[in-house]
N, CA, C and O atoms as CSV, one atom per row, in Angstrom:
chain,resi,resn,atom,element,x,y,z
A,1,UNK,N,N,-10.462,-1.860,-2.946
A,1,UNK,CA,C,-9.305,-2.735,-2.945
A,1,UNK,C,C,-8.084,-2.024,-2.361
A,1,UNK,O,O,-7.361,-2.590,-1.541
A,2,UNK,N,N,-7.866,-0.804,-2.781
A,2,UNK,CA,C,-6.695,-0.075,-2.298
A,2,UNK,C,C,-6.867,0.293,-0.825
A,2,UNK,O,O,-5.903,0.260,-0.060
A,3,UNK,N,N,-8.072,0.638,-0.430
A,3,UNK,CA,C,-8.306,0.962,0.981
A,3,UNK,C,C,-8.089,-0.252,1.874
A,3,UNK,O,O,-7.693,-0.107,3.031
A,4,UNK,N,N,-8.344,-1.443,1.349
A,4,UNK,CA,C,-8.055,-2.655,2.115
A,4,UNK,C,C,-6.563,-2.740,2.434
A,4,UNK,O,O,-6.189,-3.140,3.537
A,5,UNK,N,N,-5.727,-2.374,1.502
A,5,UNK,CA,C,-4.284,-2.422,1.709
A,5,UNK,C,C,-3.877,-1.388,2.758
A,5,UNK,O,O,-3.070,-1.675,3.643
A,6,UNK,N,N,-4.437,-0.193,2.654
A,6,UNK,CA,C,-4.101,0.869,3.598
A,6,UNK,C,C,-4.609,0.526,4.995
A,6,UNK,O,O,-3.983,0.901,5.986
A,7,UNK,N,N,-5.721,-0.173,5.087
A,7,UNK,CA,C,-6.305,-0.533,6.375
A,7,UNK,C,C,-5.635,-1.757,6.995
A,7,UNK,O,O,-5.908,-2.084,8.150
A,8,UNK,N,N,-4.783,-2.424,6.268
A,8,UNK,CA,C,-4.093,-3.615,6.767
A,8,UNK,C,C,-2.911,-3.186,7.634
A,8,UNK,O,O,-1.934,-2.627,7.135
A,9,UNK,N,N,-3.009,-3.452,8.940
A,9,UNK,CA,C,-1.957,-2.990,9.847
A,9,UNK,C,C,-0.595,-3.572,9.502
A,9,UNK,O,O,0.421,-2.891,9.643
A,10,UNK,N,N,-0.558,-4.819,9.052
A,10,UNK,CA,C,0.730,-5.426,8.723
A,10,UNK,C,C,1.345,-4.752,7.507
A,10,UNK,O,O,2.553,-4.519,7.471
A,11,UNK,N,N,0.531,-4.440,6.520
A,11,UNK,CA,C,1.041,-3.777,5.317
A,11,UNK,C,C,1.620,-2.416,5.658
A,11,UNK,O,O,2.682,-2.044,5.157
A,12,UNK,N,N,0.928,-1.677,6.504
A,12,UNK,CA,C,1.406,-0.347,6.896
A,12,UNK,C,C,2.728,-0.453,7.640
A,12,UNK,O,O,3.641,0.336,7.397
A,13,UNK,N,N,2.839,-1.419,8.542
A,13,UNK,CA,C,4.077,-1.597,9.295
A,13,UNK,C,C,5.225,-2.041,8.400
A,13,UNK,O,O,6.348,-1.558,8.551
A,14,UNK,N,N,4.962,-2.940,7.483
A,14,UNK,CA,C,6.003,-3.414,6.558
A,14,UNK,C,C,6.478,-2.266,5.674
A,14,UNK,O,O,7.681,-2.070,5.506
A,15,UNK,N,N,5.550,-1.515,5.114
A,15,UNK,CA,C,5.934,-0.380,4.272
A,15,UNK,C,C,6.765,0.630,5.056
A,15,UNK,O,O,7.730,1.184,4.530
A,16,UNK,N,N,6.397,0.867,6.297
A,16,UNK,CA,C,7.166,1.788,7.128
A,16,UNK,C,C,8.586,1.331,7.346
A,16,UNK,O,O,9.510,2.144,7.321
A,17,UNK,N,N,8.775,0.043,7.560
A,17,UNK,CA,C,10.129,-0.495,7.743
A,17,UNK,C,C,10.928,-0.450,6.444
A,17,UNK,O,O,12.120,-0.146,6.452
A,18,UNK,N,N,10.273,-0.752,5.340
A,18,UNK,CA,C,10.971,-0.768,4.051
A,18,UNK,C,C,11.304,0.635,3.558
A,18,UNK,O,O,12.169,0.802,2.698
A,19,UNK,N,N,10.626,1.641,4.094
A,19,UNK,CA,C,10.887,3.022,3.669
A,19,UNK,C,C,12.319,3.437,3.987
A,19,UNK,O,O,12.859,4.339,3.346
A,20,UNK,N,N,12.934,2.790,4.968
A,20,UNK,CA,C,14.310,3.118,5.354
A,20,UNK,C,C,15.353,2.405,4.506
A,20,UNK,O,O,16.540,2.712,4.610
A,21,UNK,N,N,14.938,1.464,3.672
A,21,UNK,CA,C,15.870,0.733,2.821
A,21,UNK,C,C,15.517,-0.735,2.769
A,21,UNK,O,O,14.653,-1.196,3.515
A,22,UNK,N,N,16.187,-1.486,1.884
A,22,UNK,CA,C,15.898,-2.916,1.717
A,22,UNK,C,C,16.084,-3.694,3.019
A,22,UNK,O,O,16.973,-3.404,3.819
A,23,UNK,N,N,15.213,-4.693,3.205
A,23,UNK,CA,C,15.246,-5.506,4.427
A,23,UNK,C,C,15.012,-6.964,4.054
A,23,UNK,O,O,14.198,-7.270,3.183
A,24,UNK,N,N,15.729,-7.851,4.716
A,24,UNK,CA,C,15.539,-9.283,4.500
A,24,UNK,C,C,14.299,-9.767,5.229
A,24,UNK,O,O,13.842,-9.152,6.193
A,25,UNK,N,N,13.760,-10.893,4.743
A,25,UNK,CA,C,12.516,-11.453,5.269
A,25,UNK,C,C,12.580,-11.645,6.776
A,25,UNK,O,O,11.714,-11.152,7.499
A,26,UNK,N,N,13.597,-12.357,7.261
A,26,UNK,CA,C,13.665,-12.658,8.697
A,26,UNK,C,C,13.863,-11.412,9.541
A,26,UNK,O,O,13.400,-11.348,10.679
A,27,UNK,N,N,14.541,-10.433,8.993
A,27,UNK,CA,C,14.717,-9.178,9.714
A,27,UNK,C,C,13.361,-8.474,9.875
A,27,UNK,O,O,13.066,-7.911,10.929
A,28,UNK,N,N,12.544,-8.515,8.816
A,28,UNK,CA,C,11.195,-7.964,8.905
A,28,UNK,C,C,10.387,-8.694,9.973
A,28,UNK,O,O,9.721,-8.075,10.803
A,29,UNK,N,N,10.459,-10.012,9.934
A,29,UNK,CA,C,9.684,-10.825,10.879
A,29,UNK,C,C,10.062,-10.522,12.320
A,29,UNK,O,O,9.192,-10.450,13.188
A,30,UNK,N,N,11.348,-10.345,12.581
A,30,UNK,CA,C,11.802,-10.036,13.944
A,30,UNK,C,C,11.434,-8.612,14.357
A,30,UNK,O,O,11.288,-8.330,15.547
A,31,UNK,N,N,11.286,-7.728,13.398
A,31,UNK,CA,C,11.030,-6.317,13.694
A,31,UNK,C,C,9.584,-6.014,14.042
A,31,UNK,O,O,9.295,-4.991,14.661
A,32,UNK,N,N,8.665,-6.906,13.645
A,32,UNK,CA,C,7.242,-6.644,13.869
A,32,UNK,C,C,6.689,-7.689,14.834
A,32,UNK,O,O,6.447,-8.838,14.463
A,33,UNK,N,N,6.498,-7.264,16.069
A,33,UNK,CA,C,6.004,-8.168,17.105
A,33,UNK,C,C,4.593,-8.642,16.773
A,33,UNK,O,O,3.727,-7.846,16.410
A,34,UNK,N,N,4.373,-9.954,16.904
A,34,UNK,CA,C,3.052,-10.523,16.676
A,34,UNK,C,C,2.780,-10.930,15.242
A,34,UNK,O,O,1.718,-11.479,14.949
A,35,UNK,N,N,3.708,-10.675,14.350
A,35,UNK,CA,C,3.529,-11.011,12.937
A,35,UNK,C,C,4.120,-12.388,12.662
A,35,UNK,O,O,5.326,-12.593,12.804
A,36,UNK,N,N,3.266,-13.332,12.266
A,36,UNK,CA,C,3.731,-14.691,11.991
A,36,UNK,C,C,4.439,-14.744,10.635
A,36,UNK,O,O,4.284,-13.853,9.799
A,37,UNK,N,N,5.203,-15.790,10.442
A,37,UNK,CA,C,5.911,-15.995,9.184
A,37,UNK,C,C,4.914,-16.091,8.028
A,37,UNK,O,O,5.134,-15.513,6.964
A,38,UNK,N,N,3.823,-16.819,8.239
A,38,UNK,CA,C,2.806,-16.984,7.198
A,38,UNK,C,C,2.155,-15.655,6.841
A,38,UNK,O,O,1.973,-15.341,5.664
A,39,UNK,N,N,1.807,-14.875,7.860
A,39,UNK,CA,C,1.157,-13.587,7.613
A,39,UNK,C,C,2.105,-12.615,6.920
A,39,UNK,O,O,1.689,-11.860,6.041
A,40,UNK,N,N,3.374,-12.630,7.311
A,40,UNK,CA,C,4.356,-11.764,6.654
A,40,UNK,C,C,4.499,-12.147,5.193
A,40,UNK,O,O,4.550,-11.279,4.322
A,41,UNK,N,N,4.563,-13.430,4.924
A,41,UNK,CA,C,4.675,-13.905,3.548
A,41,UNK,C,C,3.475,-13.457,2.717
A,41,UNK,O,O,3.640,-12.976,1.597
A,42,UNK,N,N,2.273,-13.614,3.260
A,42,UNK,CA,C,1.062,-13.186,2.549
A,42,UNK,C,C,1.048,-11.677,2.328
A,42,UNK,O,O,0.676,-11.203,1.255
A,43,UNK,N,N,1.448,-10.939,3.332
A,43,UNK,CA,C,1.470,-9.481,3.234
A,43,UNK,C,C,2.451,-9.025,2.163
A,43,UNK,O,O,2.131,-8.160,1.349
A,44,UNK,N,N,3.641,-9.606,2.166
A,44,UNK,CA,C,4.648,-9.234,1.173
A,44,UNK,C,C,4.203,-9.581,-0.246
A,44,UNK,O,O,4.427,-8.806,-1.176
A,45,UNK,N,N,3.573,-10.741,-0.411
A,45,UNK,CA,C,3.070,-11.119,-1.734
A,45,UNK,C,C,2.005,-10.142,-2.220
A,45,UNK,O,O,1.997,-9.760,-3.390
A,46,UNK,N,N,1.112,-9.741,-1.328
A,46,UNK,CA,C,0.075,-8.780,-1.693
A,46,UNK,C,C,0.680,-7.430,-2.056
A,46,UNK,O,O,0.279,-6.808,-3.040
A,47,UNK,N,N,1.640,-6.981,-1.264
A,47,UNK,CA,C,2.289,-5.704,-1.550
A,47,UNK,C,C,3.065,-5.759,-2.862
A,47,UNK,O,O,3.092,-4.788,-3.619
A,48,UNK,N,N,3.690,-6.893,-3.122
A,48,UNK,CA,C,4.419,-7.066,-4.383
A,48,UNK,C,C,3.445,-7.066,-5.564
A,48,UNK,O,O,3.708,-6.444,-6.593
A,49,UNK,N,N,2.341,-7.755,-5.411
A,49,UNK,CA,C,1.321,-7.808,-6.470
A,49,UNK,C,C,0.762,-6.423,-6.772
A,49,UNK,O,O,0.469,-6.102,-7.924
A,50,UNK,N,N,0.617,-5.607,-5.735
A,50,UNK,CA,C,0.094,-4.256,-5.892
A,50,UNK,C,C,1.130,-3.278,-6.431
A,50,UNK,O,O,0.806,-2.123,-6.709
A,51,UNK,N,N,2.367,-3.727,-6.578
A,51,UNK,CA,C,3.419,-2.851,-7.090
A,51,UNK,C,C,4.023,-1.939,-6.047
A,51,UNK,O,O,4.666,-0.944,-6.382
A,52,UNK,N,N,3.819,-2.276,-4.768
A,52,UNK,CA,C,4.304,-1.432,-3.679
A,52,UNK,C,C,5.645,-1.886,-3.125
A,52,UNK,O,O,6.367,-1.110,-2.500
A,53,UNK,N,N,5.971,-3.165,-3.365
A,53,UNK,CA,C,7.199,-3.768,-2.847
A,53,UNK,C,C,7.830,-4.591,-3.952
A,53,UNK,O,O,7.130,-5.196,-4.764
A,54,UNK,N,N,9.165,-4.614,-3.983
A,54,UNK,CA,C,9.849,-5.498,-4.925
A,54,UNK,C,C,10.653,-6.527,-4.137
A,54,UNK,O,O,11.098,-6.273,-3.017
A,55,UNK,N,N,10.825,-7.681,-4.745
A,55,UNK,CA,C,11.492,-8.822,-4.107
A,55,UNK,C,C,12.719,-9.176,-4.917
A,55,UNK,O,O,12.662,-9.248,-6.145
A,56,UNK,N,N,13.833,-9.397,-4.229
A,56,UNK,CA,C,15.070,-9.787,-4.911
A,56,UNK,C,C,15.654,-10.985,-4.179
A,56,UNK,O,O,15.888,-10.935,-2.971
A,57,UNK,N,N,15.889,-12.069,-4.928
A,57,UNK,CA,C,16.465,-13.286,-4.347
A,57,UNK,C,C,17.944,-13.373,-4.729
A,57,UNK,O,O,18.326,-13.084,-5.864
A,58,UNK,N,N,18.762,-13.775,-3.763
A,58,UNK,CA,C,20.196,-13.935,-3.982
A,58,UNK,C,C,20.534,-15.416,-3.946
A,58,UNK,O,O,20.035,-16.160,-3.102
A,59,UNK,N,N,21.379,-15.830,-4.862
A,59,UNK,CA,C,21.754,-17.243,-4.984
A,59,UNK,C,C,22.755,-17.614,-3.895
A,59,UNK,O,O,23.958,-17.705,-4.142
A,60,UNK,N,N,22.245,-17.823,-2.702
A,60,UNK,CA,C,23.059,-18.268,-1.584
A,60,UNK,C,C,22.430,-19.547,-1.040
A,60,UNK,O,O,21.340,-19.936,-1.460
A,61,UNK,N,N,23.115,-20.193,-0.110
A,61,UNK,CA,C,22.564,-21.379,0.524
A,61,UNK,C,C,22.421,-21.087,2.006
A,61,UNK,O,O,23.436,-20.932,2.685
A,62,UNK,N,N,21.200,-21.004,2.544
A,62,UNK,CA,C,19.935,-20.993,1.816
A,62,UNK,C,C,19.749,-19.677,1.063
A,62,UNK,O,O,20.496,-18.720,1.266
A,63,UNK,N,N,18.755,-19.647,0.201
A,63,UNK,CA,C,18.482,-18.465,-0.606
A,63,UNK,C,C,18.175,-17.281,0.311
A,63,UNK,O,O,17.411,-17.406,1.268
A,64,UNK,N,N,18.771,-16.153,0.012
A,64,UNK,CA,C,18.514,-14.928,0.752
A,64,UNK,C,C,17.541,-14.082,-0.053
A,64,UNK,O,O,17.745,-13.871,-1.248
A,65,UNK,N,N,16.490,-13.597,0.586
A,65,UNK,CA,C,15.498,-12.774,-0.089
A,65,UNK,C,C,15.446,-11.420,0.606
A,65,UNK,O,O,15.388,-11.317,1.831
A,66,UNK,N,N,15.470,-10.395,-0.225
A,66,UNK,CA,C,15.452,-9.028,0.276
A,66,UNK,C,C,14.279,-8.289,-0.349
A,66,UNK,O,O,13.987,-8.457,-1.533
A,67,UNK,N,N,13.617,-7.482,0.444
A,67,UNK,CA,C,12.467,-6.716,-0.031
A,67,UNK,C,C,12.790,-5.236,0.048
A,67,UNK,O,O,13.466,-4.775,0.969
A,68,UNK,N,N,12.296,-4.507,-0.933
A,68,UNK,CA,C,12.465,-3.057,-0.918
A,68,UNK,C,C,11.172,-2.404,-1.385
A,68,UNK,O,O,10.344,-3.025,-2.052
A,69,UNK,N,N,11.026,-1.164,-1.026
A,69,UNK,CA,C,9.827,-0.424,-1.378
A,69,UNK,C,C,10.013,0.169,-2.779
A,69,UNK,O,O,11.105,0.612,-3.134
A,70,UNK,N,N,8.957,0.171,-3.551
A,70,UNK,CA,C,8.996,0.742,-4.901
A,70,UNK,C,C,8.670,2.236,-4.815
A,70,UNK,O,O,8.213,2.710,-3.775
A,71,UNK,N,N,8.900,2.970,-5.892
A,71,UNK,CA,C,8.493,4.383,-5.879
A,71,UNK,C,C,7.005,4.560,-5.574
A,71,UNK,O,O,6.632,5.484,-4.852
A,72,UNK,N,N,6.158,3.692,-6.111
A,72,UNK,CA,C,4.728,3.756,-5.803
A,72,UNK,C,C,4.489,3.483,-4.320
A,72,UNK,O,O,3.678,4.154,-3.681
A,73,UNK,N,N,5.195,2.499,-3.780
A,73,UNK,CA,C,5.088,2.179,-2.360
A,73,UNK,C,C,5.548,3.325,-1.475
A,73,UNK,O,O,5.002,3.534,-0.391
A,74,UNK,N,N,6.548,4.066,-1.930
A,74,UNK,CA,C,7.029,5.215,-1.158
A,74,UNK,C,C,5.949,6.283,-1.034
A,74,UNK,O,O,5.832,6.933,0.005
A,75,UNK,N,N,5.166,6.464,-2.085
A,75,UNK,CA,C,4.102,7.469,-2.007
A,75,UNK,C,C,3.046,7.043,-0.991
A,75,UNK,O,O,2.515,7.883,-0.265
A,76,UNK,N,N,2.739,5.754,-0.933
A,76,UNK,CA,C,1.769,5.272,0.049
A,76,UNK,C,C,2.352,5.341,1.452
A,76,UNK,O,O,1.671,5.766,2.385
A,77,UNK,N,N,3.605,4.928,1.610
A,77,UNK,CA,C,4.240,4.957,2.932
A,77,UNK,C,C,4.267,6.371,3.485
A,77,UNK,O,O,4.023,6.579,4.673
A,78,UNK,N,N,4.561,7.346,2.633
A,78,UNK,CA,C,4.582,8.741,3.085
A,78,UNK,C,C,3.189,9.188,3.504
A,78,UNK,O,O,3.038,9.971,4.442
A,79,UNK,N,N,2.184,8.696,2.818
A,79,UNK,CA,C,0.810,9.083,3.113
A,79,UNK,C,C,0.325,8.498,4.435
A,79,UNK,O,O,-0.325,9.196,5.214
A,80,UNK,N,N,0.627,7.241,4.699
A,80,UNK,CA,C,0.115,6.589,5.908
A,80,UNK,C,C,1.057,6.745,7.100
A,80,UNK,O,O,0.704,6.361,8.215
A,81,UNK,N,N,2.242,7.299,6.885
A,81,UNK,CA,C,3.192,7.437,7.984
A,81,UNK,C,C,2.643,8.339,9.083
A,81,UNK,O,O,2.871,8.084,10.266
A,82,UNK,N,N,1.929,9.380,8.707
A,82,UNK,CA,C,1.339,10.262,9.722
A,82,UNK,C,C,0.355,9.491,10.597
A,82,UNK,O,O,0.291,9.719,11.805
A,83,UNK,N,N,-0.404,8.587,10.002
A,83,UNK,CA,C,-1.337,7.763,10.768
A,83,UNK,C,C,-0.584,6.842,11.726
A,83,UNK,O,O,-0.980,6.689,12.882
A,84,UNK,N,N,0.492,6.235,11.253
A,84,UNK,CA,C,1.311,5.358,12.101
A,84,UNK,C,C,1.892,6.148,13.271
A,84,UNK,O,O,1.863,5.682,14.410
A,85,UNK,N,N,2.413,7.327,13.000
A,85,UNK,CA,C,2.994,8.151,14.056
A,85,UNK,C,C,1.933,8.566,15.081
A,85,UNK,O,O,2.189,8.574,16.285
A,86,UNK,N,N,0.738,8.911,14.586
A,86,UNK,CA,C,-0.351,9.267,15.497
A,86,UNK,C,C,-0.688,8.082,16.400
A,86,UNK,O,O,-0.851,8.238,17.610
A,87,UNK,N,N,-0.789,6.907,15.804
A,87,UNK,CA,C,-1.133,5.702,16.570
A,87,UNK,C,C,-0.080,5.427,17.642
A,87,UNK,O,O,-0.422,5.090,18.775
A,88,UNK,N,N,1.181,5.567,17.294
A,88,UNK,CA,C,2.244,5.344,18.273
A,88,UNK,C,C,2.204,6.389,19.384
A,88,UNK,O,O,2.402,6.059,20.553
A,89,UNK,N,N,1.951,7.643,19.029
A,89,UNK,CA,C,1.950,8.727,20.010
A,89,UNK,C,C,0.757,8.654,20.954
A,89,UNK,O,O,0.858,9.091,22.100
A,90,UNK,N,N,-0.364,8.114,20.501
A,90,UNK,CA,C,-1.591,8.140,21.293
A,90,UNK,C,C,-2.051,6.762,21.760
A,90,UNK,O,O,-3.167,6.620,22.259
A,91,UNK,N,N,-1.219,5.765,21.607
A,91,UNK,CA,C,-1.595,4.398,21.975
A,91,UNK,C,C,-2.055,4.312,23.426
A,91,UNK,O,O,-3.131,3.782,23.706
A,92,UNK,N,N,-1.251,4.829,24.346
A,92,UNK,CA,C,-1.587,4.718,25.775
A,92,UNK,C,C,-2.849,5.508,26.108
A,92,UNK,O,O,-3.660,5.068,26.923
A,93,UNK,N,N,-3.017,6.658,25.489
A,93,UNK,CA,C,-4.201,7.481,25.732
A,93,UNK,C,C,-5.473,6.749,25.285
A,93,UNK,O,O,-6.476,6.750,25.998
A,94,UNK,N,N,-5.426,6.134,24.116
A,94,UNK,CA,C,-6.584,5.381,23.617
A,94,UNK,C,C,-6.836,4.169,24.508
A,94,UNK,O,O,-7.983,3.837,24.807
A,95,UNK,N,N,-5.768,3.519,24.925
A,95,UNK,CA,C,-5.917,2.358,25.800
A,95,UNK,C,C,-6.576,2.750,27.129
A,95,UNK,O,O,-7.435,2.024,27.629
A,96,UNK,N,N,-6.181,3.893,27.701
A,96,UNK,CA,C,-6.806,4.375,28.945
A,96,UNK,C,C,-8.285,4.690,28.723
A,96,UNK,O,O,-9.123,4.370,29.566
A,97,UNK,N,N,-8.601,5.309,27.603
A,97,UNK,CA,C,-9.997,5.636,27.296
A,97,UNK,C,C,-10.827,4.360,27.172
A,97,UNK,O,O,-11.963,4.315,27.643
A,98,UNK,N,N,-10.274,3.333,26.549
A,98,UNK,CA,C,-10.987,2.060,26.421
A,98,UNK,C,C,-11.232,1.429,27.780
A,98,UNK,O,O,-12.321,0.920,28.046
A,99,UNK,N,N,-10.213,1.462,28.646
A,99,UNK,CA,C,-10.363,0.892,29.983
A,99,UNK,C,C,-11.410,1.652,30.787
A,99,UNK,O,O,-12.222,1.044,31.485
A,100,UNK,N,N,-11.394,2.975,30.692
A,100,UNK,CA,C,-12.376,3.792,31.402
A,100,UNK,C,C,-13.784,3.496,30.885
A,100,UNK,O,O,-14.721,3.374,31.675
A,101,UNK,N,N,-13.936,3.383,29.589
A,101,UNK,CA,C,-15.233,3.064,28.989
A,101,UNK,C,C,-15.731,1.712,29.484
A,101,UNK,O,O,-16.886,1.570,29.887
A,102,UNK,N,N,-14.833,0.713,29.447
A,102,UNK,CA,C,-15.222,-0.631,29.890
A,102,UNK,C,C,-15.642,-0.643,31.358
A,102,UNK,O,O,-16.608,-1.317,31.717
A,103,UNK,N,N,-14.929,0.093,32.207
A,103,UNK,CA,C,-15.277,0.161,33.629
A,103,UNK,C,C,-16.639,0.821,33.830
A,103,UNK,O,O,-17.422,0.388,34.677
A,104,UNK,N,N,-16.923,1.866,33.053
A,104,UNK,CA,C,-18.212,2.528,33.157
A,104,UNK,C,C,-19.336,1.600,32.697
A,104,UNK,O,O,-20.419,1.620,33.282
A,105,UNK,N,N,-19.109,0.802,31.679
A,105,UNK,CA,C,-20.112,-0.142,31.177
A,105,UNK,C,C,-20.400,-1.214,32.230
A,105,UNK,O,O,-21.553,-1.593,32.437
A,106,UNK,N,N,-19.355,-1.694,32.887
A,106,UNK,CA,C,-19.525,-2.708,33.926
A,106,UNK,C,C,-20.291,-2.112,35.110
A,106,UNK,O,O,-21.182,-2.756,35.663
A,107,UNK,N,N,-19.943,-0.887,35.495
A,107,UNK,CA,C,-20.615,-0.232,36.637
A,107,UNK,C,C,-22.087,0.039,36.337
A,107,UNK,O,O,-22.924,-0.020,37.238
A,108,UNK,N,N,-22.405,0.334,35.090
A,108,UNK,CA,C,-23.789,0.613,34.699
A,108,UNK,C,C,-24.632,-0.664,34.616
A,108,UNK,O,O,-25.859,-0.603,34.692
A,109,UNK,N,N,-23.990,-1.789,34.466
A,109,UNK,CA,C,-24.730,-3.051,34.293
A,109,UNK,C,C,-25.220,-3.622,35.570
A,109,UNK,O,O,-25.855,-4.677,35.571
């Protein structure tokens, strides 16, 4: 169950953003390219249920909701941050390797 959370790319990205301080829902949505409103909502609910994120609603019109990382969430964010940094640093290299592999497979066929 816990490994599912760590393997969830959206959860890792959300935790990374929240590690810098509280963030509003729409700000999170704009910060993560490709993340739909529905998926962000589901991800935040799961993280909140797991005790990794806390939610605070403000009585405004419309209601403002802010999310922050919990102490437990900070321990996970620190643990997976190295993986996130590796992925960012090596994205293009992995992409080139995939393209080269695909070209070799096509040539062999």
